[in-house]
DNA sequence: CTACGATCTGGAGCAAGGTCTAGATCAAGT
DNA sequence: ACTTGATCTAGACCTTGCTCCAGATCGTAG
């Protein structure tokens, strides 16, 4: 717990892929695109070593992406964090705007869901009746 | 109400774009891709005339697309409807599978939303304090 | 030493879902 | 007749977000 303390936290790209769900390709791509807060450490041989810090950031990225944030916004956010303290208001704006978009998206999805559920119900009923009813709307 | 009855229901591509939210480009694209149930009527001059039937279908398409259904699935659905009665079970499967995906998506989004909301809260609190606290985690 | 798997770089390729252009035509207004 | 605006077709082009390839290198196991 003394010598390995810092080094054991450093993860290879494959390990990071494993715990973030991103592919190694995507990880390198994200780095090229400037989506990481800082430069990734390297071994003497040139291999990437990610800190748990990097991994936490990536996990946030994954969440934001999963909720539809474009890479461009993610990059912007990374830049703000990279610049250090002083721009918290802008970070807040960015995140809050995204949260509102997510809320809207949830709303929209729930509306879609109910429309679909209704249609599913119509089909299910139709099938349950064994296609007995002759007047069946072909558009549905 | 007698002579104009049928004709007044027929809409130009621009009008349909207006009430579906799709661009005229997208409408032509959808048609090329076989996403419509039937062929669209034409004027003598070659202009498209959409029935209210077509519009209803397009509105459904918009909802399904908005909830993330890929065009390929939409095309499949259109084919099933085009084939007429007899395949309702498959239509049901298709829609129900999509509904389940939408449910999962809503779940995921709500999880993201709460993570984001929490982060927004952290920033808001930080700003409210006027950056008084010296110990501020730069990663957040 | 050798083989093998993981990683490296730079750049090409891909899938989805449209978007836009060019050049022609149509329909209506002045 | 002439202009204007909407539409037509076929096809090129675009953006997003990765994914994959080639060829080289590193590190560990036998």
Short mmCIF file of C-alpha atoms (C1' of nucleotides) in Angstrom, two decimals:
data_model
loop_
_atom_site.label_atom_id
_atom_site.label_comp_id
_atom_site.label_asym_id
_atom_site.label_seq_id
_atom_site.Cartn_x
_atom_site.Cartn_y
_atom_site.Cartn_z
CA UNK A 1 0.00 0.00 0.00
CA UNK A 2 3.01 2.27 -0.17
CA UNK A 3 5.00 1.67 -3.33
CA UNK A 4 2.12 0.54 -5.52
CA UNK A 5 -0.25 3.17 -4.25
CA UNK A 6 -0.01 5.66 -7.09
CA UNK A 7 1.05 3.27 -9.83
CA UNK A 8 -1.67 0.74 -9.16
CA UNK A 9 -4.23 3.43 -9.88
CA UNK A 10 -2.83 3.97 -13.34
CA UNK A 11 -4.79 2.05 -15.92
CA UNK A 12 -3.98 0.99 -19.46
CA UNK A 13 -6.28 1.97 -22.27
CA UNK A 14 -7.76 -1.51 -22.36
CA UNK A 15 -8.64 -1.42 -18.69
CA UNK A 16 -10.21 2.00 -19.08
CA UNK A 17 -12.20 0.74 -22.04
CA UNK A 18 -13.42 -2.06 -19.81
CA UNK A 19 -14.67 0.19 -17.07
CA UNK A 20 -16.09 3.01 -19.13
CA UNK A 21 -17.72 0.99 -21.87
CA UNK A 22 -15.89 3.02 -24.49
CA UNK A 23 -13.78 1.21 -27.07
CA UNK A 24 -10.03 1.76 -27.14
CA UNK A 25 -10.59 3.38 -30.50
CA UNK A 26 -13.11 5.77 -29.02
CA UNK A 27 -10.75 6.59 -26.14
CA UNK A 28 -7.97 7.57 -28.51
CA UNK A 29 -10.47 9.45 -30.64
CA UNK A 30 -11.78 11.38 -27.62
CA UNK A 31 -8.25 12.32 -26.71
CA UNK A 32 -7.45 13.53 -30.22
CA UNK A 33 -10.62 15.59 -30.17
CA UNK A 34 -9.58 17.33 -26.98
CA UNK A 35 -12.37 15.89 -24.87
CA UNK A 36 -10.10 15.11 -21.96
CA UNK A 37 -9.26 17.68 -19.34
CA UNK A 38 -5.53 17.09 -19.31
CA UNK A 39 -2.96 15.17 -21.30
CA UNK A 40 -2.85 11.47 -20.50
CA UNK A 41 0.30 10.16 -18.85
CA UNK A 42 2.52 7.84 -20.83
CA UNK A 43 4.80 4.95 -19.99
CA UNK A 44 8.39 5.05 -21.19
CA UNK A 45 7.27 2.97 -24.11
CA UNK A 46 4.56 5.40 -25.08
CA UNK A 47 1.56 3.57 -23.65
CA UNK A 48 -1.22 5.62 -22.12
CA UNK A 49 -1.72 5.48 -18.34
CA UNK A 50 -5.02 6.87 -17.14
CA UNK A 51 -5.43 8.19 -13.62
CA UNK A 52 -8.62 7.50 -11.68
CA UNK A 53 -9.19 11.16 -12.28
CA UNK A 54 -9.24 10.63 -16.02
CA UNK A 55 -11.56 7.68 -15.56
CA UNK A 56 -14.00 9.71 -13.48
CA UNK A 57 -14.07 12.37 -16.14
CA UNK A 58 -14.66 9.75 -18.80
CA UNK A 59 -17.52 8.28 -16.82
CA UNK A 60 -19.12 11.70 -16.73
CA UNK A 61 -18.56 12.00 -20.45
CA UNK A 62 -20.29 8.69 -20.99
CA UNK A 63 -23.30 9.84 -19.00
CA UNK A 64 -23.51 13.11 -20.86
CA UNK A 65 -23.15 11.41 -24.21
CA UNK A 66 -25.77 8.85 -23.28
CA UNK A 67 -28.13 11.71 -22.64
CA UNK A 68 -27.43 13.16 -26.04
CA UNK A 69 -24.84 15.84 -25.41
CA UNK A 70 -22.86 16.38 -28.63
CA UNK A 71 -19.11 15.93 -28.59
CA UNK A 72 -18.69 19.63 -29.34
CA UNK A 73 -20.38 20.57 -26.06
CA UNK A 74 -18.39 17.99 -24.20
CA UNK A 75 -15.25 19.52 -25.65
CA UNK A 76 -16.35 22.96 -24.58
CA UNK A 77 -16.97 21.69 -21.07
CA UNK A 78 -13.54 20.07 -20.99
CA UNK A 79 -11.97 23.34 -22.05
CA UNK A 80 -13.69 25.20 -19.25
CA UNK A 81 -12.48 22.71 -16.69
CA UNK A 82 -9.02 22.80 -18.19
CA UNK A 83 -8.89 26.57 -17.77
CA UNK A 84 -9.37 26.11 -14.05
CA UNK A 85 -11.49 28.07 -11.59
CA UNK A 86 -13.19 31.29 -12.56
CA UNK A 87 -15.65 30.12 -15.16
CA UNK A 88 -18.03 28.15 -12.98
CA UNK A 89 -20.95 30.27 -14.12
CA UNK A 90 -20.43 29.15 -17.68
CA UNK A 91 -20.04 25.53 -16.68
CA UNK A 92 -23.29 25.86 -14.81
CA UNK A 93 -25.03 27.33 -17.83
CA UNK A 94 -23.76 24.55 -20.04
CA UNK A 95 -24.88 21.80 -17.72
CA UNK A 96 -28.19 23.38 -16.91
CA UNK A 97 -28.99 23.91 -20.56
CA UNK A 98 -28.27 20.27 -21.13
CA UNK A 99 -30.40 19.24 -18.21
CA UNK A 100 -33.29 21.16 -19.70
CA UNK A 101 -32.77 19.43 -23.03
CA UNK A 102 -32.80 16.10 -21.24
CA UNK A 103 -36.02 17.01 -19.47
CA UNK A 104 -37.60 17.96 -22.77
CA UNK A 105 -36.40 14.73 -24.27
CA UNK A 106 -37.89 12.69 -21.45
CA UNK A 107 -41.18 14.52 -21.92
CA UNK A 108 -41.14 13.83 -25.64
CA UNK A 109 -40.28 10.18 -25.11
CA UNK A 110 -43.07 9.73 -22.64
CA UNK A 111 -45.47 11.17 -25.11
CA UNK A 112 -44.18 8.84 -27.81
CA UNK A 113 -44.35 5.97 -25.43
CA UNK A 114 -48.01 6.51 -24.76
CA UNK A 115 -48.80 6.80 -28.46
CA UNK A 116 -46.92 3.58 -29.13
CA UNK A 117 -48.45 1.84 -26.16
CA UNK A 118 -51.86 2.76 -27.44
CA UNK A 119 -51.07 1.36 -30.87
CA UNK A 120 -49.68 -1.78 -29.33
CA UNK A 121 -52.91 -2.12 -27.41
CA UNK A 122 -54.95 -1.77 -30.57
CA UNK A 123 -52.98 -4.51 -32.30
CA UNK A 124 -53.06 -6.76 -29.27
CA UNK A 125 -56.81 -6.46 -29.02
CA UNK A 126 -57.19 -7.10 -32.70
CA UNK A 127 -55.15 -10.27 -32.44
CA UNK A 128 -56.91 -11.42 -29.29
CA UNK A 129 -60.20 -11.28 -31.14
CA UNK A 130 -58.76 -13.60 -33.73
CA UNK A 131 -59.23 -11.10 -36.52
CA UNK A 132 -62.96 -11.63 -36.16
CA UNK A 133 -63.91 -8.04 -36.80
CA UNK A 134 -64.25 -7.32 -40.49
CA UNK A 135 -63.85 -3.57 -40.11
CA UNK A 136 -60.20 -3.14 -39.43
CA UNK A 137 -58.40 0.06 -40.26
CA UNK A 138 -55.48 -0.86 -42.52
CA UNK A 139 -53.57 2.29 -41.67
CA UNK A 140 -53.11 1.33 -38.08
CA UNK B 1 -68.61 21.06 -49.43
CA UNK B 2 -69.27 18.82 -52.38
CA UNK B 3 -66.83 19.55 -55.17
CA UNK B 4 -63.90 20.61 -53.00
CA UNK B 5 -64.35 17.89 -50.48
CA UNK B 6 -61.72 15.43 -51.73
CA UNK B 7 -59.42 17.89 -53.45
CA UNK B 8 -59.20 20.26 -50.51
CA UNK B 9 -57.70 17.43 -48.46
CA UNK B 10 -54.84 17.01 -50.87
CA UNK B 11 -51.77 18.85 -49.73
CA UNK B 12 -48.66 19.99 -51.53
CA UNK B 13 -45.27 18.92 -50.28
CA UNK B 14 -44.72 22.34 -48.73
CA UNK B 15 -47.94 22.16 -46.77
CA UNK B 16 -47.08 18.68 -45.55
CA UNK B 17 -43.65 19.89 -44.54
CA UNK B 18 -45.38 22.59 -42.55
CA UNK B 19 -47.59 20.27 -40.62
CA UNK B 20 -45.20 17.40 -40.06
CA UNK B 21 -42.09 19.37 -39.25
CA UNK B 22 -40.16 17.47 -41.89
CA UNK B 23 -38.35 19.39 -44.61
CA UNK B 24 -39.46 19.00 -48.22
CA UNK B 25 -36.09 17.37 -48.82
CA UNK B 26 -36.74 14.88 -46.06
CA UNK B 27 -40.20 14.14 -47.43
CA UNK B 28 -38.81 13.30 -50.85
CA UNK B 29 -36.04 11.33 -49.21
CA UNK B 30 -38.50 9.31 -47.13
CA UNK B 31 -40.47 8.53 -50.24
CA UNK B 32 -37.38 7.38 -52.15
CA UNK B 33 -36.47 5.18 -49.21
CA UNK B 34 -39.83 3.48 -49.30
CA UNK B 35 -40.99 4.74 -45.94
CA UNK B 36 -44.45 5.60 -47.16
CA UNK B 37 -47.21 3.04 -47.28
CA UNK B 38 -48.39 3.82 -50.78
CA UNK B 39 -47.27 5.90 -53.76
CA UNK B 40 -48.04 9.57 -53.45
CA UNK B 41 -50.58 11.02 -55.88
CA UNK B 42 -49.38 13.48 -58.48
CA UNK B 43 -50.88 16.48 -60.25
CA UNK B 44 -50.85 16.58 -64.03
CA UNK B 45 -47.72 18.66 -63.76
CA UNK B 46 -45.96 16.07 -61.60
CA UNK B 47 -46.38 17.75 -58.24
CA UNK B 48 -46.98 15.55 -55.22
CA UNK B 49 -50.41 15.62 -53.56
CA UNK B 50 -50.57 14.05 -50.14
CA UNK B 51 -53.79 12.65 -48.72
CA UNK B 52 -54.64 13.18 -45.07
CA UNK B 53 -53.93 9.50 -44.89
CA UNK B 54 -50.34 10.07 -45.97
CA UNK B 55 -50.06 12.90 -43.49
CA UNK B 56 -51.30 10.75 -40.62
CA UNK B 57 -48.76 8.11 -41.48
CA UNK B 58 -46.03 10.72 -41.62
CA UNK B 59 -47.04 12.05 -38.23
CA UNK B 60 -46.66 8.56 -36.84
CA UNK B 61 -43.29 8.31 -38.52
CA UNK B 62 -42.23 11.56 -36.91
CA UNK B 63 -43.19 10.26 -33.49
CA UNK B 64 -41.39 7.00 -34.00
CA UNK B 65 -38.30 8.76 -35.31
CA UNK B 66 -38.37 11.19 -32.42
CA UNK B 67 -38.28 8.24 -30.10
CA UNK B 68 -35.26 6.84 -31.86
CA UNK B 69 -36.63 4.26 -34.25
CA UNK B 70 -34.18 3.83 -37.13
CA UNK B 71 -35.37 4.43 -40.67
CA UNK B 72 -34.81 0.76 -41.46
CA UNK B 73 -37.42 -0.28 -38.89
CA UNK B 74 -39.79 2.36 -40.11
CA UNK B 75 -39.36 1.00 -43.60
CA UNK B 76 -40.07 -2.50 -42.36
CA UNK B 77 -43.21 -1.30 -40.64
CA UNK B 78 -44.34 0.48 -43.80
CA UNK B 79 -43.82 -2.72 -45.78
CA UNK B 80 -45.95 -4.68 -43.34
CA UNK B 81 -48.76 -2.16 -43.61
CA UNK B 82 -48.39 -2.10 -47.39
CA UNK B 83 -48.83 -5.86 -47.51
CA UNK B 84 -52.23 -5.46 -45.90
CA UNK B 85 -53.92 -7.54 -43.22
CA UNK B 86 -52.46 -10.83 -42.04
CA UNK B 87 -49.24 -9.73 -40.43
CA UNK B 88 -50.57 -7.89 -37.43
CA UNK B 89 -48.59 -10.10 -35.08
CA UNK B 90 -45.37 -8.94 -36.63
CA UNK B 91 -46.43 -5.30 -36.53
CA UNK B 92 -47.20 -5.79 -32.87
CA UNK B 93 -43.80 -7.31 -32.20
CA UNK B 94 -42.08 -4.45 -33.97
CA UNK B 95 -43.94 -1.78 -32.08
CA UNK B 96 -43.70 -3.49 -28.75
CA UNK B 97 -39.97 -4.00 -29.13
CA UNK B 98 -39.66 -0.32 -29.83
CA UNK B 99 -41.78 0.57 -26.85
CA UNK B 100 -39.45 -1.42 -24.65
CA UNK B 101 -36.47 0.40 -26.08
CA UNK B 102 -38.17 3.70 -25.39
CA UNK B 103 -38.84 2.63 -21.81
CA UNK B 104 -35.20 1.74 -21.36
CA UNK B 105 -34.18 5.04 -22.86
CA UNK B 106 -36.42 6.97 -20.50
CA UNK B 107 -34.92 5.08 -17.58
CA UNK B 108 -31.40 5.88 -18.74
CA UNK B 109 -32.24 9.51 -19.31
CA UNK B 110 -33.73 9.87 -15.88
CA UNK B 111 -30.58 8.47 -14.39
CA UNK B 112 -28.49 10.91 -16.41
CA UNK B 113 -30.80 13.70 -15.45
CA UNK B 114 -30.29 13.11 -11.78
CA UNK B 115 -26.52 12.99 -12.16
CA UNK B 116 -26.58 16.23 -14.10
CA UNK B 117 -28.99 17.86 -11.70
CA UNK B 118 -26.70 16.98 -8.87
CA UNK B 119 -23.73 18.55 -10.65
CA UNK B 120 -25.75 21.63 -11.45
CA UNK B 121 -26.59 21.86 -7.78
CA UNK B 122 -22.95 21.64 -6.83
CA UNK B 123 -22.02 24.47 -9.16
CA UNK B 124 -24.96 26.59 -8.13
CA UNK B 125 -24.06 26.25 -4.48
CA UNK B 126 -20.46 27.07 -5.22
CA UNK B 127 -21.47 30.23 -7.04
CA UNK B 128 -23.98 31.22 -4.40
CA UNK B 129 -21.20 31.18 -1.82
CA UNK B 130 -19.29 33.63 -3.93
CA UNK B 131 -16.39 31.28 -4.37
CA UNK B 132 -15.61 31.78 -0.68
CA UNK B 133 -14.50 28.21 -0.05
CA UNK B 134 -10.87 27.69 -0.90
CA UNK B 135 -11.20 23.95 -1.22
CA UNK B 136 -12.96 23.47 -4.50
CA UNK B 137 -12.60 20.33 -6.49
CA UNK B 138 -11.40 21.37 -9.95
CA UNK B 139 -12.66 18.16 -11.55
CA UNK B 140 -16.26 19.01 -10.92
"C1'" DC C 1 15.58 -15.73 -28.72
"C1'" DT C 2 11.02 -15.84 -30.17
"C1'" DA C 3 6.32 -15.51 -30.15
"C1'" DC C 4 2.26 -13.24 -28.73
"C1'" DG C 5 -0.89 -9.91 -27.25
"C1'" DA C 6 -1.54 -5.12 -26.25
"C1'" DT C 7 -0.56 -0.67 -27.75
"C1'" DC C 8 1.18 2.96 -30.76
"C1'" DT C 9 0.36 6.51 -34.97
"C1'" DG C 10 -1.83 8.45 -38.98
"C1'" DG C 11 -5.22 8.18 -41.91
"C1'" DA C 12 -8.89 5.90 -44.48
"C1'" DG C 13 -13.60 4.14 -44.22
"C1'" DC C 14 -18.31 3.71 -42.70
"C1'" DA C 15 -23.38 4.19 -41.37
"C1'" DA C 16 -27.14 7.08 -40.52
"C1'" DG C 17 -29.90 10.67 -41.80
"C1'" DG C 18 -30.54 13.92 -44.11
"C1'" DT C 19 -29.18 18.50 -46.96
"C1'" DC C 20 -28.09 20.97 -50.98
"C1'" DT C 21 -27.22 21.94 -55.95
"C1'" DA C 22 -28.27 22.37 -60.80
"C1'" DG C 23 -31.17 22.92 -64.27
"C1'" DA C 24 -35.88 22.34 -65.81
"C1'" DT C 25 -40.90 22.98 -65.24
"C1'" DC C 26 -45.26 24.67 -63.54
"C1'" DA C 27 -48.82 27.95 -61.89
"C1'" DA C 28 -50.17 32.34 -60.67
"C1'" DG C 29 -49.92 37.36 -60.55
"C1'" DT C 30 -49.08 42.11 -63.16
"C1'" DA D 1 -45.47 38.13 -72.11
"C1'" DC D 2 -42.76 38.10 -68.00
"C1'" DT D 3 -41.46 37.42 -63.43
"C1'" DT D 4 -41.77 34.94 -59.21
"C1'" DG D 5 -42.13 31.19 -56.19
"C1'" DA D 6 -42.91 26.35 -55.55
"C1'" DT D 7 -41.82 21.92 -57.27
"C1'" DC D 8 -39.52 18.43 -60.03
"C1'" DT D 9 -35.27 14.86 -60.72
"C1'" DA D 10 -30.80 12.82 -60.08
"C1'" DG D 11 -27.10 12.86 -57.71
"C1'" DA D 12 -23.29 14.98 -55.03
"C1'" DC D 13 -22.22 16.39 -50.51
"C1'" DC D 14 -22.33 16.97 -45.38
"C1'" DT D 15 -22.05 16.06 -40.27
"C1'" DT D 16 -21.61 13.13 -36.39
"C1'" DG D 17 -19.36 9.73 -34.13
"C1'" DC D 18 -16.95 6.47 -34.25
"C1'" DT D 19 -14.43 2.04 -36.45
"C1'" DC D 20 -10.90 -0.17 -38.79
"C1'" DC D 21 -6.39 -0.82 -41.16
"C1'" DA D 22 -1.36 -0.97 -41.87
"C1'" DG D 23 2.83 -1.25 -40.12
"C1'" DA D 24 5.76 -0.53 -36.10
"C1'" DT D 25 6.86 -1.25 -31.18
"C1'" DC D 26 6.62 -2.89 -26.30
"C1'" DG D 27 6.52 -6.27 -22.72
"C1'" DT D 28 5.99 -10.60 -20.92
"C1'" DA D 29 5.94 -15.81 -21.13
"C1'" DG D 30 8.09 -19.78 -22.66
#
